PDB file of C-alpha atoms in Angstrom:
ATOM      1  CA  MET A   1       0.000   0.000   0.000  1.00 81.00           C
ATOM      2  CA  GLU A   2       1.390   3.397  -1.011  1.00 94.00           C
ATOM      3  CA  ASN A   3       2.319   5.790   1.787  1.00 97.00           C
ATOM      4  CA  ILE A   4       1.535   9.478   1.334  1.00 98.00           C
ATOM      5  CA  ILE A   5       3.137  10.495   4.655  1.00 98.00           C
ATOM      6  CA  GLU A   6       6.188   8.839   6.188  1.00 98.00           C
ATOM      7  CA  VAL A   7       7.570   9.839   9.584  1.00 98.00           C
ATOM      8  CA  LYS A   8      10.911   8.463  10.772  1.00 98.00           C
ATOM      9  CA  GLN A   9      12.468   9.180  14.176  1.00 98.00           C
ATOM     10  CA  LEU A  10      10.869  12.619  14.208  1.00 98.00           C
ATOM     11  CA  THR A  11      11.817  14.647  17.285  1.00 98.00           C
ATOM     12  CA  LYS A  12      11.127  18.173  18.486  1.00 97.00           C
ATOM     13  CA  LYS A  13      12.769  19.644  21.569  1.00 97.00           C
ATOM     14  CA  PHE A  14      12.222  22.992  23.245  1.00 95.00           C
ATOM     15  CA  ARG A  15      15.373  23.499  25.296  1.00 92.00           C
ATOM     16  CA  ASP A  16      15.233  20.685  27.873  1.00 92.00           C
ATOM     17  CA  PHE A  17      11.656  19.618  27.046  1.00 95.00           C
ATOM     18  CA  THR A  18      11.029  16.952  24.407  1.00 96.00           C
ATOM     19  CA  ALA A  19       7.592  17.549  22.891  1.00 96.00           C
ATOM     20  CA  VAL A  20       7.853  14.860  20.210  1.00 97.00           C
ATOM     21  CA  ASP A  21      10.182  11.987  20.961  1.00 97.00           C
ATOM     22  CA  ASN A  22      11.562   9.876  18.100  1.00 96.00           C
ATOM     23  CA  ILE A  23       8.206   8.929  16.569  1.00 98.00           C
ATOM     24  CA  ASN A  24       7.646   6.694  13.555  1.00 98.00           C
ATOM     25  CA  PHE A  25       4.479   6.105  11.531  1.00 98.00           C
ATOM     26  CA  GLU A  26       3.117   6.035   7.989  1.00 98.00           C
ATOM     27  CA  ILE A  27      -0.181   7.234   6.548  1.00 98.00           C
ATOM     28  CA  HIS A  28      -1.508   5.318   3.569  1.00 98.00           C
ATOM     29  CA  LYS A  29      -2.723   7.188   0.523  1.00 97.00           C
ATOM     30  CA  GLY A  30      -6.504   7.517   0.614  1.00 97.00           C
ATOM     31  CA  GLU A  31      -7.110   6.735   4.284  1.00 97.00           C
ATOM     32  CA  ILE A  32      -8.507   8.714   7.190  1.00 98.00           C
ATOM     33  CA  PHE A  33      -5.851   8.574   9.880  1.00 98.00           C
ATOM     34  CA  GLY A  34      -6.939   9.444  13.410  1.00 98.00           C
ATOM     35  CA  PHE A  35      -4.200  11.085  15.479  1.00 98.00           C
ATOM     36  CA  LEU A  36      -5.239  11.108  19.131  1.00 97.00           C
ATOM     37  CA  GLY A  37      -3.672  12.035  22.430  1.00 96.00           C
ATOM     38  CA  PRO A  38      -4.227  13.904  25.702  1.00 94.00           C
ATOM     39  CA  ASN A  39      -3.603  17.634  25.926  1.00 90.00           C
ATOM     40  CA  GLY A  40       0.117  18.322  25.642  1.00 90.00           C
ATOM     41  CA  ALA A  41       0.890  14.885  24.234  1.00 93.00           C
ATOM     42  CA  GLY A  42       2.591  16.189  21.067  1.00 94.00           C
ATOM     43  CA  LYS A  43      -0.234  16.138  18.499  1.00 94.00           C
ATOM     44  CA  SER A  44      -0.143  19.797  17.511  1.00 92.00           C
ATOM     45  CA  THR A  45       3.663  19.902  17.465  1.00 95.00           C
ATOM     46  CA  THR A  46       3.733  16.908  15.127  1.00 97.00           C
ATOM     47  CA  ILE A  47       1.211  18.526  12.801  1.00 96.00           C
ATOM     48  CA  ARG A  48       3.127  21.821  12.777  1.00 95.00           C
ATOM     49  CA  MET A  49       6.210  19.964  11.666  1.00 97.00           C
ATOM     50  CA  LEU A  50       4.371  18.027   8.954  1.00 98.00           C
ATOM     51  CA  VAL A  51       2.804  21.188   7.498  1.00 96.00           C
ATOM     52  CA  THR A  52       6.195  22.980   7.580  1.00 96.00           C
ATOM     53  CA  LEU A  53       5.261  25.541  10.247  1.00 95.00           C
ATOM     54  CA  MET A  54       7.937  24.172  12.586  1.00 96.00           C
ATOM     55  CA  ARG A  55      11.312  22.579  11.938  1.00 97.00           C
ATOM     56  CA  PRO A  56      12.060  19.274  13.638  1.00 97.00           C
ATOM     57  CA  THR A  57      15.054  18.982  15.942  1.00 97.00           C
ATOM     58  CA  SER A  58      15.958  15.682  14.314  1.00 97.00           C
ATOM     59  CA  GLY A  59      14.469  12.899  12.240  1.00 97.00           C
ATOM     60  CA  ASP A  60      12.778  12.921   8.854  1.00 97.00           C
ATOM     61  CA  ALA A  61       9.313  13.124   7.358  1.00 98.00           C
ATOM     62  CA  THR A  62       7.924  13.282   3.841  1.00 98.00           C
ATOM     63  CA  VAL A  63       4.518  14.366   2.570  1.00 98.00           C
ATOM     64  CA  SER A  64       3.567  13.285  -0.958  1.00 96.00           C
ATOM     65  CA  GLY A  65       7.197  12.299  -1.417  1.00 96.00           C
ATOM     66  CA  HIS A  66       8.588  15.719  -0.418  1.00 98.00           C
ATOM     67  CA  ASP A  67      10.855  16.320   2.575  1.00 97.00           C
ATOM     68  CA  ILE A  68       9.293  18.651   5.161  1.00 98.00           C
ATOM     69  CA  VAL A  69      12.570  20.551   5.672  1.00 97.00           C
ATOM     70  CA  ARG A  70      14.245  20.574   2.250  1.00 97.00           C
ATOM     71  CA  ASP A  71      11.092  20.781   0.110  1.00 97.00           C
ATOM     72  CA  GLN A  72       8.779  23.045   2.088  1.00 96.00           C
ATOM     73  CA  ASP A  73       7.200  24.761  -0.923  1.00 94.00           C
ATOM     74  CA  GLN A  74       6.467  21.417  -2.578  1.00 95.00           C
ATOM     75  CA  VAL A  75       4.928  20.052   0.624  1.00 96.00           C
ATOM     76  CA  ARG A  76       2.679  23.108   0.884  1.00 94.00           C
ATOM     77  CA  GLU A  77       1.455  22.569  -2.667  1.00 92.00           C
ATOM     78  CA  HIS A  78       0.021  19.191  -1.656  1.00 95.00           C
ATOM     79  CA  ILE A  79      -1.615  19.924   1.707  1.00 97.00           C
ATOM     80  CA  GLY A  80      -4.616  21.688   3.187  1.00 96.00           C
ATOM     81  CA  LEU A  81      -4.835  22.776   6.817  1.00 96.00           C
ATOM     82  CA  VAL A  82      -7.897  23.306   8.995  1.00 95.00           C
ATOM     83  CA  ALA A  83      -6.180  24.368  12.195  1.00 91.00           C
ATOM     84  CA  GLU A  84      -7.604  24.583  15.689  1.00 85.00           C
ATOM     85  CA  LYS A  85      -7.963  28.344  15.200  1.00 89.00           C
ATOM     86  CA  ILE A  86     -10.210  29.445  12.338  1.00 92.00           C
ATOM     87  CA  ILE A  87      -8.238  31.164   9.573  1.00 91.00           C
ATOM     88  CA  LEU A  88     -10.613  33.865   8.285  1.00 96.00           C
ATOM     89  CA  TYR A  89     -10.878  37.648   8.398  1.00 97.00           C
ATOM     90  CA  ASN A  90     -14.069  38.813  10.142  1.00 97.00           C
ATOM     91  CA  LEU A  91     -14.377  42.104   8.223  1.00 97.00           C
ATOM     92  CA  LEU A  92     -14.442  40.369   4.848  1.00 98.00           C
ATOM     93  CA  THR A  93     -17.326  38.458   3.334  1.00 98.00           C
ATOM     94  CA  ALA A  94     -17.022  34.735   2.804  1.00 98.00           C
ATOM     95  CA  TRP A  95     -16.259  35.239  -0.886  1.00 98.00           C
ATOM     96  CA  GLU A  96     -13.734  37.980  -0.146  1.00 98.00           C
ATOM     97  CA  ASN A  97     -11.957  35.666   2.284  1.00 98.00           C
ATOM     98  CA  LEU A  98     -11.769  32.891  -0.283  1.00 98.00           C
ATOM     99  CA  GLU A  99     -10.623  35.287  -3.001  1.00 98.00           C
ATOM    100  CA  PHE A 100      -7.893  36.638  -0.715  1.00 97.00           C
ATOM    101  CA  PHE A 101      -6.529  33.228   0.271  1.00 96.00           C
ATOM    102  CA  GLY A 102      -6.907  31.915  -3.263  1.00 96.00           C
ATOM    103  CA  GLY A 103      -4.934  34.897  -4.512  1.00 96.00           C
ATOM    104  CA  LEU A 104      -2.020  33.859  -2.334  1.00 93.00           C
ATOM    105  CA  PHE A 105      -1.861  30.759  -4.534  1.00 89.00           C
ATOM    106  CA  HIS A 106      -2.144  32.874  -7.697  1.00 92.00           C
ATOM    107  CA  LEU A 107      -5.723  31.729  -8.322  1.00 94.00           C
ATOM    108  CA  SER A 108      -7.931  34.206 -10.172  1.00 96.00           C
ATOM    109  CA  LYS A 109     -11.254  35.224  -8.630  1.00 97.00           C
ATOM    110  CA  GLY A 110     -13.017  33.239 -11.329  1.00 97.00           C
ATOM    111  CA  GLU A 111     -10.998  30.130 -10.524  1.00 97.00           C
ATOM    112  CA  VAL A 112     -11.619  30.565  -6.789  1.00 97.00           C
ATOM    113  CA  HIS A 113     -15.369  30.726  -7.418  1.00 97.00           C
ATOM    114  CA  ARG A 114     -15.266  27.749  -9.778  1.00 96.00           C
ATOM    115  CA  ARG A 115     -13.406  25.598  -7.266  1.00 96.00           C
ATOM    116  CA  ALA A 116     -15.305  26.758  -4.185  1.00 97.00           C
ATOM    117  CA  ASP A 117     -18.771  26.402  -5.714  1.00 95.00           C
ATOM    118  CA  LYS A 118     -18.634  22.607  -5.535  1.00 92.00           C
ATOM    119  CA  TRP A 119     -17.953  22.721  -1.785  1.00 96.00           C
ATOM    120  CA  VAL A 120     -20.075  25.708  -0.708  1.00 97.00           C
ATOM    121  CA  GLY A 121     -23.359  24.063  -1.635  1.00 96.00           C
ATOM    122  CA  LYS A 122     -22.494  20.785   0.030  1.00 96.00           C
ATOM    123  CA  LEU A 123     -21.724  22.699   3.243  1.00 97.00           C
ATOM    124  CA  HIS A 124     -25.016  24.641   3.053  1.00 97.00           C
ATOM    125  CA  MET A 125     -23.355  28.055   2.760  1.00 97.00           C
ATOM    126  CA  THR A 126     -24.575  29.239  -0.672  1.00 97.00           C
ATOM    127  CA  ASP A 127     -26.896  31.944   0.693  1.00 97.00           C
ATOM    128  CA  TRP A 128     -24.246  33.403   3.013  1.00 97.00           C
ATOM    129  CA  MET A 129     -21.311  34.003   0.721  1.00 98.00           C
ATOM    130  CA  ASN A 130     -21.757  37.780   0.408  1.00 98.00           C
ATOM    131  CA  ILE A 131     -22.160  38.300   4.162  1.00 98.00           C
ATOM    132  CA  LYS A 132     -19.279  39.424   6.388  1.00 98.00           C
ATOM    133  CA  VAL A 133     -17.797  36.552   8.373  1.00 98.00           C
ATOM    134  CA  ALA A 134     -18.214  38.557  11.597  1.00 97.00           C
ATOM    135  CA  ASN A 135     -21.933  37.755  11.360  1.00 97.00           C
ATOM    136  CA  PHE A 136     -21.367  33.991  11.163  1.00 97.00           C
ATOM    137  CA  SER A 137     -21.792  31.433  13.909  1.00 96.00           C
ATOM    138  CA  THR A 138     -18.780  29.293  14.785  1.00 96.00           C
ATOM    139  CA  GLY A 139     -20.150  26.455  12.685  1.00 96.00           C
ATOM    140  CA  MET A 140     -20.624  28.690   9.650  1.00 97.00           C
ATOM    141  CA  LYS A 141     -17.091  30.035   9.995  1.00 97.00           C
ATOM    142  CA  GLN A 142     -15.724  26.518  10.206  1.00 97.00           C
ATOM    143  CA  ARG A 143     -17.535  25.481   7.036  1.00 97.00           C
ATOM    144  CA  ILE A 144     -15.979  28.374   5.095  1.00 98.00           C
ATOM    145  CA  ASN A 145     -12.662  27.601   6.780  1.00 97.00           C
ATOM    146  CA  ILE A 146     -12.830  24.091   5.339  1.00 98.00           C
ATOM    147  CA  VAL A 147     -13.582  25.463   1.864  1.00 98.00           C
ATOM    148  CA  ARG A 148     -10.553  27.756   2.217  1.00 97.00           C
ATOM    149  CA  ALA A 149      -8.347  24.734   2.947  1.00 97.00           C
ATOM    150  CA  LEU A 150      -9.654  22.960  -0.162  1.00 97.00           C
ATOM    151  CA  LEU A 151      -9.152  25.784  -2.662  1.00 95.00           C
ATOM    152  CA  THR A 152      -5.937  24.370  -4.080  1.00 87.00           C
ATOM    153  CA  GLU A 153      -7.308  20.829  -4.157  1.00 94.00           C
ATOM    154  CA  PRO A 154      -4.849  19.180  -1.721  1.00 96.00           C
ATOM    155  CA  ASP A 155      -3.763  15.550  -1.673  1.00 97.00           C
ATOM    156  CA  VAL A 156      -3.678  15.578   2.139  1.00 98.00           C
ATOM    157  CA  LEU A 157      -6.068  17.482   4.396  1.00 98.00           C
ATOM    158  CA  PHE A 158      -5.017  18.102   8.004  1.00 98.00           C
ATOM    159  CA  LEU A 159      -8.048  18.540  10.270  1.00 97.00           C
ATOM    160  CA  ASP A 160      -7.308  19.677  13.823  1.00 94.00           C
ATOM    161  CA  GLU A 161     -10.467  19.366  15.944  1.00 94.00           C
ATOM    162  CA  PRO A 162     -12.784  20.254  13.016  1.00 95.00           C
ATOM    163  CA  THR A 163     -16.029  19.837  14.994  1.00 95.00           C
ATOM    164  CA  LEU A 164     -14.929  21.298  18.333  1.00 93.00           C
ATOM    165  CA  GLY A 165     -17.725  23.320  19.925  1.00 92.00           C
ATOM    166  CA  LEU A 166     -20.184  22.775  17.100  1.00 95.00           C
ATOM    167  CA  ASP A 167     -23.848  21.785  17.420  1.00 95.00           C
ATOM    168  CA  PRO A 168     -24.879  18.207  16.539  1.00 96.00           C
ATOM    169  CA  GLN A 169     -26.355  19.188  13.177  1.00 96.00           C
ATOM    170  CA  THR A 170     -23.196  20.954  11.994  1.00 97.00           C
ATOM    171  CA  THR A 171     -21.034  18.196  13.443  1.00 97.00           C
ATOM    172  CA  ARG A 172     -22.943  15.575  11.439  1.00 97.00           C
ATOM    173  CA  LEU A 173     -22.701  17.676   8.276  1.00 97.00           C
ATOM    174  CA  ILE A 174     -18.934  18.106   8.608  1.00 97.00           C
ATOM    175  CA  ARG A 175     -18.363  14.434   9.426  1.00 97.00           C
ATOM    176  CA  ASP A 176     -20.341  13.394   6.358  1.00 97.00           C
ATOM    177  CA  PHE A 177     -18.380  15.914   4.301  1.00 97.00           C
ATOM    178  CA  ILE A 178     -15.064  14.493   5.528  1.00 98.00           C
ATOM    179  CA  GLU A 179     -16.163  11.030   4.429  1.00 97.00           C
ATOM    180  CA  GLU A 180     -17.189  12.391   1.034  1.00 97.00           C
ATOM    181  CA  LEU A 181     -13.822  14.085   0.562  1.00 97.00           C
ATOM    182  CA  ASN A 182     -12.083  10.858   1.478  1.00 97.00           C
ATOM    183  CA  ASN A 183     -14.229   8.913  -0.984  1.00 96.00           C
ATOM    184  CA  GLN A 184     -12.969  11.316  -3.651  1.00 95.00           C
ATOM    185  CA  GLY A 185      -9.379  10.336  -2.872  1.00 96.00           C
ATOM    186  CA  ILE A 186      -8.239  12.961  -0.372  1.00 97.00           C
ATOM    187  CA  THR A 187      -6.136  11.578   2.468  1.00 98.00           C
ATOM    188  CA  VAL A 188      -7.166  12.967   5.870  1.00 98.00           C
ATOM    189  CA  LEU A 189      -5.174  13.329   9.080  1.00 98.00           C
ATOM    190  CA  LEU A 190      -7.736  13.957  11.823  1.00 98.00           C
ATOM    191  CA  THR A 191      -7.107  15.030  15.388  1.00 96.00           C
ATOM    192  CA  THR A 192     -10.039  15.002  17.774  1.00 95.00           C
ATOM    193  CA  HIS A 193     -10.906  14.497  21.426  1.00 94.00           C
ATOM    194  CA  ASP A 194     -14.261  13.041  20.368  1.00 95.00           C
ATOM    195  CA  MET A 195     -13.739   9.298  20.563  1.00 96.00           C
ATOM    196  CA  ILE A 196     -17.043   8.620  18.775  1.00 95.00           C
ATOM    197  CA  GLU A 197     -15.845  10.769  15.889  1.00 96.00           C
ATOM    198  CA  ALA A 198     -12.466   9.044  15.814  1.00 97.00           C
ATOM    199  CA  GLU A 199     -14.045   5.604  15.735  1.00 96.00           C
ATOM    200  CA  ALA A 200     -16.640   6.524  13.118  1.00 96.00           C
ATOM    201  CA  LEU A 201     -14.231   8.139  10.658  1.00 97.00           C
ATOM    202  CA  SER A 202     -10.780   6.604  11.072  1.00 97.00           C
ATOM    203  CA  ASP A 203      -9.391   3.727   9.027  1.00 97.00           C
ATOM    204  CA  ARG A 204      -6.461   3.592  11.452  1.00 98.00           C
ATOM    205  CA  VAL A 205      -5.661   5.409  14.675  1.00 98.00           C
ATOM    206  CA  ALA A 206      -2.397   6.430  16.315  1.00 98.00           C
ATOM    207  CA  ILE A 207      -2.355   7.443  19.976  1.00 98.00           C
ATOM    208  CA  ILE A 208       0.493   9.709  21.062  1.00 97.00           C
ATOM    209  CA  ASP A 209       1.328  10.220  24.737  1.00 96.00           C
ATOM    210  CA  HIS A 210       4.241  12.074  26.333  1.00 95.00           C
ATOM    211  CA  GLY A 211       5.615  12.656  22.858  1.00 96.00           C
ATOM    212  CA  LYS A 212       5.754   8.970  21.907  1.00 97.00           C
ATOM    213  CA  ILE A 213       3.480   6.810  19.768  1.00 97.00           C
ATOM    214  CA  ALA A 214       1.807   4.591  22.367  1.00 97.00           C
ATOM    215  CA  ALA A 215      -0.400   2.566  20.006  1.00 97.00           C
ATOM    216  CA  ILE A 216      -1.252   2.445  16.310  1.00 98.00           C
ATOM    217  CA  ASP A 217      -3.645   0.138  14.440  1.00 97.00           C
ATOM    218  CA  THR A 218      -7.183  -0.185  13.145  1.00 97.00           C
ATOM    219  CA  VAL A 219      -9.987   0.556  15.584  1.00 96.00           C
ATOM    220  CA  THR A 220     -10.906  -3.144  15.664  1.00 96.00           C
ATOM    221  CA  GLU A 221      -7.387  -4.199  16.594  1.00 97.00           C
ATOM    222  CA  LEU A 222      -6.954  -1.426  19.160  1.00 97.00           C
ATOM    223  CA  LYS A 223     -10.085  -2.564  20.968  1.00 96.00           C
ATOM    224  CA  LYS A 224      -8.328  -5.845  21.687  1.00 96.00           C
ATOM    225  CA  LEU A 225      -6.137  -3.903  24.121  1.00 96.00           C
ATOM    226  CA  VAL A 226      -9.135  -3.823  26.474  1.00 94.00           C
ATOM    227  CA  PRO A 227     -10.055  -7.533  26.816  1.00 93.00           C
ATOM    228  CA  GLU A 228     -11.791  -6.983  30.158  1.00 93.00           C
ATOM    229  CA  ARG A 229     -14.541  -5.010  28.406  1.00 91.00           C
ATOM    230  CA  GLU A 230     -17.164  -7.006  26.531  1.00 91.00           C
ATOM    231  CA  ASN A 231     -17.779  -4.239  23.959  1.00 93.00           C
ATOM    232  CA  PRO A 232     -14.955  -1.721  24.386  1.00 95.00           C
ATOM    233  CA  THR A 233     -15.195   1.754  22.901  1.00 95.00           C
ATOM    234  CA  MET A 234     -12.421   3.986  21.616  1.00 96.00           C
ATOM    235  CA  GLU A 235     -12.701   5.887  24.898  1.00 96.00           C
ATOM    236  CA  ASP A 236     -11.895   2.649  26.734  1.00 96.00           C
ATOM    237  CA  VAL A 237      -8.895   2.137  24.450  1.00 97.00           C
ATOM    238  CA  PHE A 238      -7.721   5.717  24.886  1.00 96.00           C
ATOM    239  CA  LEU A 239      -7.895   5.550  28.684  1.00 96.00           C
ATOM    240  CA  CYS A 240      -6.241   2.125  28.709  1.00 96.00           C
ATOM    241  CA  VAL A 241      -3.302   3.450  26.679  1.00 96.00           C
ATOM    242  CA  THR A 242      -2.905   6.914  28.228  1.00 95.00           C
ATOM    243  CA  GLY A 243      -4.288   6.392  31.742  1.00 92.00           C
ATOM    244  CA  GLU A 244      -7.124   8.144  33.528  1.00 85.00           C
ATOM    245  CA  LYS A 245      -5.133  10.914  35.197  1.00 79.00           C
ATOM    246  CA  ILE A 246      -6.335  14.378  34.166  1.00 77.00           C
ATOM    247  CA  ARG A 247      -3.769  16.373  32.153  1.00 69.00           C
ATOM    248  CA  ASP A 248      -3.997  19.952  33.396  1.00 68.00           C
ATOM    249  CA  SER A 249      -1.870  22.539  31.610  1.00 63.00           C
ATOM    250  CA  LYS A 250      -1.521  26.295  31.338  1.00 60.00           C
ATOM    251  CA  SER A 251      -3.799  27.926  28.779  1.00 49.00           C
ATOM    252  CA  LYS A 252      -2.311  29.414  25.636  1.00 45.00           C
ATOM    253  CA  THR A 253      -3.243  32.985  24.790  1.00 40.00           C
ATOM    254  CA  ALA A 254      -4.740  33.380  21.320  1.00 40.00           C
ATOM    255  CA  PRO A 255      -3.607  36.173  18.985  1.00 40.00           C
ATOM    256  CA  SER A 256      -5.543  39.402  19.502  1.00 38.00           C
ATOM    257  CA  SER A 257      -5.197  40.844  16.015  1.00 37.00           C
ATOM    258  CA  GLY A 258      -8.825  40.217  15.048  1.00 42.00           C
ATOM    259  CA  GLY A 259      -7.711  38.267  11.995  1.00 47.00           C
ATOM    260  CA  PRO A 260      -6.339  34.754  11.565  1.00 49.00           C
ATOM    261  CA  GLY A 261      -3.116  35.562  13.427  1.00 41.00           C
ATOM    262  CA  ARG A 262       0.417  34.432  12.742  1.00 36.00           C
ATOM    263  CA  HIS A 263       0.182  31.165  14.620  1.00 35.00           C
ATOM    264  CA  PHE A 264      -1.632  29.164  11.946  1.00 35.00           C
ATOM    265  CA  GLY A 265      -2.159  30.760   8.581  1.00 38.00           C
ATOM    266  CA  GLY A 266      -2.021  34.537   8.910  1.00 38.00           C
ATOM    267  CA  PRO A 267      -0.105  36.426   6.256  1.00 34.00           C
ATOM    268  CA  SER A 268       3.273  35.002   7.321  1.00 34.00           C
ATOM    269  CA  THR A 269       2.115  31.401   6.888  1.00 38.00           C
ATOM    270  CA  SER A 270      -0.690  31.843   4.392  1.00 37.00           C
ATOM    271  CA  ARG A 271       0.806  29.526   1.792  1.00 40.00           C
ATOM    272  CA  ILE A 272      -0.436  26.672   3.916  1.00 44.00           C
ATOM    273  CA  ARG A 273      -3.905  25.764   2.747  1.00 40.00           C
TER     274      ARG A 273
END
């Protein structure tokens, strides 16, 4: 089976703290790969390295055959990113946002509209495209945020908590949309704290804890790690692998610029889809 992402001994250190510790895994072309872990386990740091927003301390990784350090521009041409923070400008309409981000990839307004039209309707946003994003609910913003990430038709879509804080109706719509994208050949790396979502969508799941890959397999095989449960869930698996101790950590202050911010996809990183 062809691998679209390969990670070998990938490590990221911040002074004396090792956030990602010598991890290895592969993601097969065309699969939905669940990437789970407690808060502070190393998920976001791993994703930042794979999408070229952060350089690894050591190790190697390739995305669509391109090295994440040596071939950053080529990697960015093949990926889309829906980060934990929504990457949109509130004072622009939905179309203006898409035209702006599409322009960063040298797409004409006509091409942006042509590409986005096929997603906008499926996400039930057709009637809202000329409204300023500031008037949108969180779910509406996230739906346009997903369209933004798809404008350059990526091979791999990184989804970091795509349904966090959304109502059940929007959550169902986005989950169905993820499955549809995958059926069309897009590989998906999904992070989520929703174990039902992880089980429903993922072909395989990796669980990272304390910077190390603690388990990786299909959902069916991972459930065998909990033989004492008659019908174990992914939550049972997750707690078996990572323990039941609560992981408290200091909160991280979000950018206060009013726009997407520099952390994930503001002007300085806007070439990431």
